Amino acid sequence: MSKERFDIHQHLTDRIVAAIEAGAGQWQMPWHRHPVNIASGNKYRGVNVLGLWVEAQVNGYGSHLWGTFRQWADKGASIRRGQKASYVVFYKEIEVDSPEDGEDECKRRLFARATPVFNADQVDGLTEVPVAAPVEELQDVDGFISRTEAKIVHGGSRACFIPKLDEIHMPPRDAFTGSASSTPTEAYYSTLLHELTHWTALPHRCDRDLSGRFGTEAYAMEELVAELGAAFLCAELEIAVEPRTDHAQYLAHWLNVLKADKRAIFTAASKAGEALTFLRG
């Protein structure tokens, strides 16, 4: 009997669901440093960022460096006995036969390939810590937000995006209070970047569904996209964050979406990536 094929979509979804459920309703997006590959120095992208954040949080890893068995060996390090791998996904384009109307045609399809990786906290013998490859840096977060040309209205006590007005409404900056883990400024920017991701959803931007009401799967999916978008931006812009106060309200709906569709988290991460590409542009 052939060995059952490893399903990377199901594996990553199960890990995220387990992390949320283990938090007994208190789980929060793991806002860590951007995961970096030990060999190339490049930052991981898309769903791999979320997957490695979750693995780091669940296993208590403090490092943001990851690599395959061979990549660590090339650095003179060895994986400690008994350590379990985490997985990242890469997509490979291949040609497949697709006969139509009796004629043979070749079509190109994307297939997900799972690759096992290990965190720096799982290895011994690492003597040199690599520096991430240079990437575009946005020194002024206000400048980044301003360049999007989003209309932001300050006032009131709610943070939200209003599609009919095409406006982001935010409380005044001085209305945000700090905590033991974040400053008022960090709380302000993490909230604004969440709403800025929602702003990209209109048809003439990234064209996502904003019709869902609270409690629906459409609503939960858009909130997940916005939360991932904010997470990716906060990591990219090196902003520490304050978890949103309404996070627990839709956390249960995230679980429903993730359990119903193993590819949902991949879709959300992809949509968040599209939003970031639009905002950068």
Tab-separated table of C-alpha atoms in Angstrom:
chain	number	residue	atom	x	y	z
A	1	MET	CA	0.000	0.000	0.000
A	2	SER	CA	1.380	3.402	-0.975
A	3	LYS	CA	2.189	5.922	1.701
A	4	GLU	CA	-0.537	8.520	2.202
A	5	ARG	CA	0.351	11.791	0.470
A	6	PHE	CA	1.305	14.620	2.809
A	7	ASP	CA	-1.280	17.410	2.586
A	8	ILE	CA	0.488	20.694	3.350
A	9	HIS	CA	-2.775	22.680	3.183
A	10	GLN	CA	-4.409	20.474	5.816
A	11	HIS	CA	-1.261	20.375	7.957
A	12	LEU	CA	-0.850	24.146	8.229
A	13	THR	CA	-4.571	24.686	8.758
A	14	ASP	CA	-4.622	22.078	11.550
A	15	ARG	CA	-1.644	23.716	13.267
A	16	ILE	CA	-3.298	27.146	13.214
A	17	VAL	CA	-6.652	25.785	14.425
A	18	ALA	CA	-4.922	23.867	17.234
A	19	ALA	CA	-3.052	27.007	18.313
A	20	ILE	CA	-6.286	28.999	18.444
A	21	GLU	CA	-8.175	26.283	20.337
A	22	ALA	CA	-5.316	25.786	22.783
A	23	GLY	CA	-5.651	29.445	23.692
A	24	ALA	CA	-9.181	28.825	25.011
A	25	GLY	CA	-10.511	31.886	23.218
A	26	GLN	CA	-7.581	34.070	24.287
A	27	TRP	CA	-5.324	33.282	21.313
A	28	GLN	CA	-3.937	36.314	19.538
A	29	MET	CA	-2.114	36.756	16.287
A	30	PRO	CA	1.559	35.976	17.028
A	31	TRP	CA	3.305	39.239	16.189
A	32	HIS	CA	6.959	38.236	15.970
A	33	ARG	CA	9.916	39.288	13.858
A	34	HIS	CA	9.596	38.397	10.192
A	35	PRO	CA	10.811	34.788	9.601
A	36	VAL	CA	14.057	34.671	7.603
A	37	ASN	CA	15.735	31.806	5.717
A	38	ILE	CA	19.180	30.923	7.073
A	39	ALA	CA	20.700	30.249	3.642
A	40	SER	CA	19.431	33.102	1.468
A	41	GLY	CA	18.745	35.704	4.142
A	42	ASN	CA	15.404	36.328	2.432
A	43	LYS	CA	12.164	36.813	4.323
A	44	TYR	CA	9.498	34.133	3.992
A	45	ARG	CA	6.267	35.308	2.359
A	46	GLY	CA	2.535	34.712	2.372
A	47	VAL	CA	1.084	31.863	4.394
A	48	ASN	CA	4.593	30.733	5.362
A	49	VAL	CA	4.947	33.846	7.546
A	50	LEU	CA	1.818	32.929	9.496
A	51	GLY	CA	2.725	29.227	9.637
A	52	LEU	CA	6.189	29.906	11.066
A	53	TRP	CA	4.830	32.494	13.510
A	54	VAL	CA	2.397	29.873	14.821
A	55	GLU	CA	5.119	27.217	15.076
A	56	ALA	CA	7.370	29.650	16.956
A	57	GLN	CA	4.577	30.560	19.366
A	58	VAL	CA	3.436	26.977	19.999
A	59	ASN	CA	6.971	25.656	20.512
A	60	GLY	CA	8.402	28.679	22.314
A	61	TYR	CA	11.073	29.469	19.718
A	62	GLY	CA	12.672	32.865	20.172
A	63	SER	CA	14.604	33.034	16.910
A	64	HIS	CA	13.269	34.259	13.565
A	65	LEU	CA	15.800	32.152	11.605
A	66	TRP	CA	14.693	28.982	9.797
A	67	GLY	CA	16.300	26.511	7.407
A	68	THR	CA	16.224	22.985	6.020
A	69	PHE	CA	18.392	20.177	7.388
A	70	ARG	CA	20.947	20.723	4.630
A	71	GLN	CA	20.950	24.513	4.978
A	72	TRP	CA	21.796	24.247	8.664
A	73	ALA	CA	24.489	21.661	7.899
A	74	ASP	CA	26.029	24.073	5.382
A	75	LYS	CA	26.284	26.595	8.218
A	76	GLY	CA	28.114	24.060	10.370
A	77	ALA	CA	25.108	23.457	12.619
A	78	SER	CA	23.264	20.233	13.390
A	79	ILE	CA	19.651	19.529	14.298
A	80	ARG	CA	19.368	18.231	17.861
A	81	ARG	CA	18.118	14.668	18.234
A	82	GLY	CA	14.358	14.362	18.643
A	83	GLN	CA	13.529	17.777	17.150
A	84	LYS	CA	10.438	17.918	14.938
A	85	ALA	CA	10.301	19.834	11.690
A	86	SER	CA	7.895	22.603	10.792
A	87	TYR	CA	6.727	22.977	7.212
A	88	VAL	CA	6.715	25.730	4.619
A	89	VAL	CA	5.004	25.534	1.251
A	90	PHE	CA	6.333	26.423	-2.171
A	91	TYR	CA	4.460	26.240	-5.447
A	92	LYS	CA	5.957	24.561	-8.486
A	93	GLU	CA	4.554	24.940	-11.992
A	94	ILE	CA	4.417	21.715	-14.032
A	95	GLU	CA	2.920	20.644	-17.345
A	96	VAL	CA	0.116	18.079	-17.342
A	97	ASP	CA	-1.739	16.396	-20.191
A	98	SER	CA	-5.289	17.645	-20.567
A	99	PRO	CA	-7.023	16.008	-23.542
A	100	GLU	CA	-9.989	17.965	-24.836
A	101	ASP	CA	-12.179	16.928	-27.794
A	102	GLY	CA	-9.819	14.099	-28.580
A	103	GLU	CA	-6.788	16.366	-28.927
A	104	ASP	CA	-3.860	16.258	-26.561
A	105	GLU	CA	-3.057	19.556	-24.938
A	106	CYS	CA	-0.560	20.477	-22.268
A	107	LYS	CA	-1.622	22.766	-19.456
A	108	ARG	CA	0.493	24.290	-16.711
A	109	ARG	CA	-0.664	23.831	-13.139
A	110	LEU	CA	0.649	24.888	-9.755
A	111	PHE	CA	1.339	22.168	-7.213
A	112	ALA	CA	2.084	22.816	-3.558
A	113	ARG	CA	5.335	21.320	-2.299
A	114	ALA	CA	5.941	20.965	1.429
A	115	THR	CA	9.464	21.514	2.726
A	116	PRO	CA	10.523	20.670	6.312
A	117	VAL	CA	12.422	23.423	8.132
A	118	PHE	CA	13.906	23.866	11.596
A	119	ASN	CA	14.241	26.910	13.820
A	120	ALA	CA	17.618	28.177	15.064
A	121	ASP	CA	16.525	27.207	18.591
A	122	GLN	CA	16.515	23.550	17.453
A	123	VAL	CA	20.137	23.421	16.318
A	124	ASP	CA	23.581	23.198	17.876
A	125	GLY	CA	26.868	24.545	16.554
A	126	LEU	CA	25.664	27.764	14.954
A	127	THR	CA	28.543	30.191	15.324
A	128	GLU	CA	27.529	32.885	12.849
A	129	VAL	CA	24.127	34.545	12.793
A	130	PRO	CA	23.381	35.803	9.262
A	131	VAL	CA	21.962	39.215	8.550
A	132	ALA	CA	18.838	39.344	6.422
A	133	ALA	CA	19.321	40.435	2.830
A	134	PRO	CA	18.673	44.125	2.279
A	135	VAL	CA	15.021	44.834	1.608
A	136	GLU	CA	13.074	47.996	0.959
A	137	GLU	CA	12.715	49.891	4.228
A	138	LEU	CA	9.998	52.473	4.948
A	139	GLN	CA	11.492	54.734	7.591
A	140	ASP	CA	8.405	56.871	7.993
A	141	VAL	CA	5.213	54.877	8.584
A	142	ASP	CA	3.114	57.997	8.208
A	143	GLY	CA	4.704	58.541	4.821
A	144	PHE	CA	3.813	54.993	3.767
A	145	ILE	CA	0.190	55.504	4.807
A	146	SER	CA	0.036	58.930	3.154
A	147	ARG	CA	1.274	57.546	-0.157
A	148	THR	CA	-1.709	55.186	-0.318
A	149	GLU	CA	-3.931	58.310	-0.619
A	150	ALA	CA	-6.542	56.688	1.630
A	151	LYS	CA	-8.920	59.210	3.206
A	152	ILE	CA	-8.558	58.958	6.984
A	153	VAL	CA	-10.958	60.826	9.250
A	154	HIS	CA	-9.998	61.215	12.906
A	155	GLY	CA	-12.700	61.634	15.530
A	156	GLY	CA	-15.204	59.621	17.527
A	157	SER	CA	-14.514	56.405	19.391
A	158	ARG	CA	-14.615	53.731	16.659
A	159	ALA	CA	-12.032	52.480	14.198
A	160	CYS	CA	-13.662	51.275	10.975
A	161	PHE	CA	-13.682	51.455	7.190
A	162	ILE	CA	-16.912	52.791	5.636
A	163	PRO	CA	-17.189	51.467	2.050
A	164	LYS	CA	-19.987	53.837	0.968
A	165	LEU	CA	-17.891	56.850	1.896
A	166	ASP	CA	-14.571	55.206	1.027
A	167	GLU	CA	-13.243	56.523	4.318
A	168	ILE	CA	-11.283	55.111	7.227
A	169	HIS	CA	-12.520	56.477	10.546
A	170	MET	CA	-10.106	56.454	13.479
A	171	PRO	CA	-10.269	57.770	17.040
A	172	PRO	CA	-7.765	60.574	17.759
A	173	ARG	CA	-4.237	59.384	18.416
A	174	ASP	CA	-4.392	60.490	22.023
A	175	ALA	CA	-7.403	58.189	22.557
A	176	PHE	CA	-5.153	55.114	22.306
A	177	THR	CA	-3.714	53.878	25.584
A	178	GLY	CA	-0.644	51.749	26.020
A	179	SER	CA	-0.179	48.455	27.815
A	180	ALA	CA	2.613	46.437	29.380
A	181	SER	CA	3.638	45.256	25.914
A	182	SER	CA	2.944	48.225	23.659
A	183	THR	CA	2.913	51.997	23.489
A	184	PRO	CA	-0.121	54.085	22.510
A	185	THR	CA	1.564	54.807	19.176
A	186	GLU	CA	1.985	51.094	18.450
A	187	ALA	CA	-1.656	50.451	19.312
A	188	TYR	CA	-2.722	53.273	16.989
A	189	TYR	CA	-0.722	52.050	13.996
A	190	SER	CA	-1.690	48.380	14.319
A	191	THR	CA	-5.354	49.388	14.294
A	192	LEU	CA	-4.927	51.778	11.376
A	193	LEU	CA	-3.102	49.175	9.267
A	194	HIS	CA	-5.954	46.726	9.889
A	195	GLU	CA	-8.456	49.268	8.558
A	196	LEU	CA	-6.123	50.207	5.714
A	197	THR	CA	-6.184	46.569	4.585
A	198	HIS	CA	-10.005	46.720	4.578
A	199	TRP	CA	-9.694	49.882	2.443
A	200	THR	CA	-8.074	47.846	-0.352
A	201	ALA	CA	-11.182	45.654	-0.729
A	202	LEU	CA	-13.238	47.933	-2.998
A	203	PRO	CA	-13.778	46.771	-6.631
A	204	HIS	CA	-11.415	49.323	-8.167
A	205	ARG	CA	-8.656	48.212	-5.806
A	206	CYS	CA	-8.389	44.516	-4.866
A	207	ASP	CA	-12.076	43.599	-5.286
A	208	ARG	CA	-12.879	41.514	-2.181
A	209	ASP	CA	-16.333	40.725	-0.794
A	210	LEU	CA	-17.418	43.269	1.843
A	211	SER	CA	-21.079	42.237	1.865
A	212	GLY	CA	-20.872	39.854	4.810
A	213	ARG	CA	-22.474	40.733	8.132
A	214	PHE	CA	-21.011	39.840	11.528
A	215	GLY	CA	-21.298	36.094	12.095
A	216	THR	CA	-21.104	35.128	8.417
A	217	GLU	CA	-18.214	33.321	6.760
A	218	ALA	CA	-17.720	36.229	4.335
A	219	TYR	CA	-17.299	38.592	7.287
A	220	ALA	CA	-14.896	36.262	9.061
A	221	MET	CA	-12.808	35.803	5.921
A	222	GLU	CA	-12.469	39.561	5.330
A	223	GLU	CA	-11.524	40.100	8.987
A	224	LEU	CA	-8.917	37.369	8.693
A	225	VAL	CA	-7.519	39.024	5.557
A	226	ALA	CA	-7.369	42.390	7.355
A	227	GLU	CA	-5.719	40.890	10.437
A	228	LEU	CA	-3.125	39.100	8.311
A	229	GLY	CA	-2.544	42.262	6.297
A	230	ALA	CA	-1.958	44.226	9.491
A	231	ALA	CA	0.325	41.474	10.806
A	232	PHE	CA	2.423	41.405	7.638
A	233	LEU	CA	2.672	45.209	7.537
A	234	CYS	CA	3.583	45.463	11.216
A	235	ALA	CA	6.356	42.925	10.692
A	236	GLU	CA	7.539	44.633	7.513
A	237	LEU	CA	7.521	48.092	9.063
A	238	GLU	CA	8.934	46.743	12.347
A	239	ILE	CA	6.025	47.957	14.451
A	240	ALA	CA	5.251	46.191	17.726
A	241	VAL	CA	1.488	45.949	18.167
A	242	GLU	CA	-1.434	45.908	20.556
A	243	PRO	CA	-3.990	43.149	19.732
A	244	ARG	CA	-7.346	44.569	18.674
A	245	THR	CA	-9.977	44.744	21.397
A	246	ASP	CA	-12.653	43.201	19.175
A	247	HIS	CA	-10.429	40.243	18.247
A	248	ALA	CA	-12.268	37.689	20.386
A	249	GLN	CA	-15.618	38.607	18.819
A	250	TYR	CA	-14.807	37.032	15.497
A	251	LEU	CA	-12.221	34.472	16.603
A	252	ALA	CA	-14.847	31.706	16.764
A	253	HIS	CA	-15.926	32.507	13.218
A	254	TRP	CA	-12.334	32.182	12.045
A	255	LEU	CA	-12.361	28.642	13.411
A	256	ASN	CA	-15.538	27.817	11.508
A	257	VAL	CA	-14.013	29.052	8.264
A	258	LEU	CA	-10.696	27.249	8.805
A	259	LYS	CA	-12.351	23.953	9.749
A	260	ALA	CA	-14.735	24.091	6.801
A	261	ASP	CA	-12.041	24.724	4.203
A	262	LYS	CA	-8.414	23.660	4.608
A	263	ARG	CA	-7.386	26.153	1.919
A	264	ALA	CA	-9.082	29.121	3.595
A	265	ILE	CA	-5.942	30.308	5.387
A	266	PHE	CA	-4.000	30.116	2.113
A	267	THR	CA	-6.689	32.153	0.384
A	268	ALA	CA	-6.695	34.738	3.179
A	269	ALA	CA	-2.893	35.010	3.153
A	270	SER	CA	-2.922	35.383	-0.638
A	271	LYS	CA	-5.579	38.116	-0.474
A	272	ALA	CA	-3.616	39.880	2.277
A	273	GLY	CA	-0.526	39.695	0.075
A	274	GLU	CA	-2.468	41.282	-2.791
A	275	ALA	CA	-3.590	44.070	-0.450
A	276	LEU	CA	0.016	44.752	0.596
A	277	THR	CA	1.177	44.820	-3.030
A	278	PHE	CA	-1.528	47.386	-3.783
A	279	LEU	CA	-0.624	49.505	-0.750
A	280	ARG	CA	3.075	49.457	-1.639
A	281	GLY	CA	2.280	50.509	-5.185
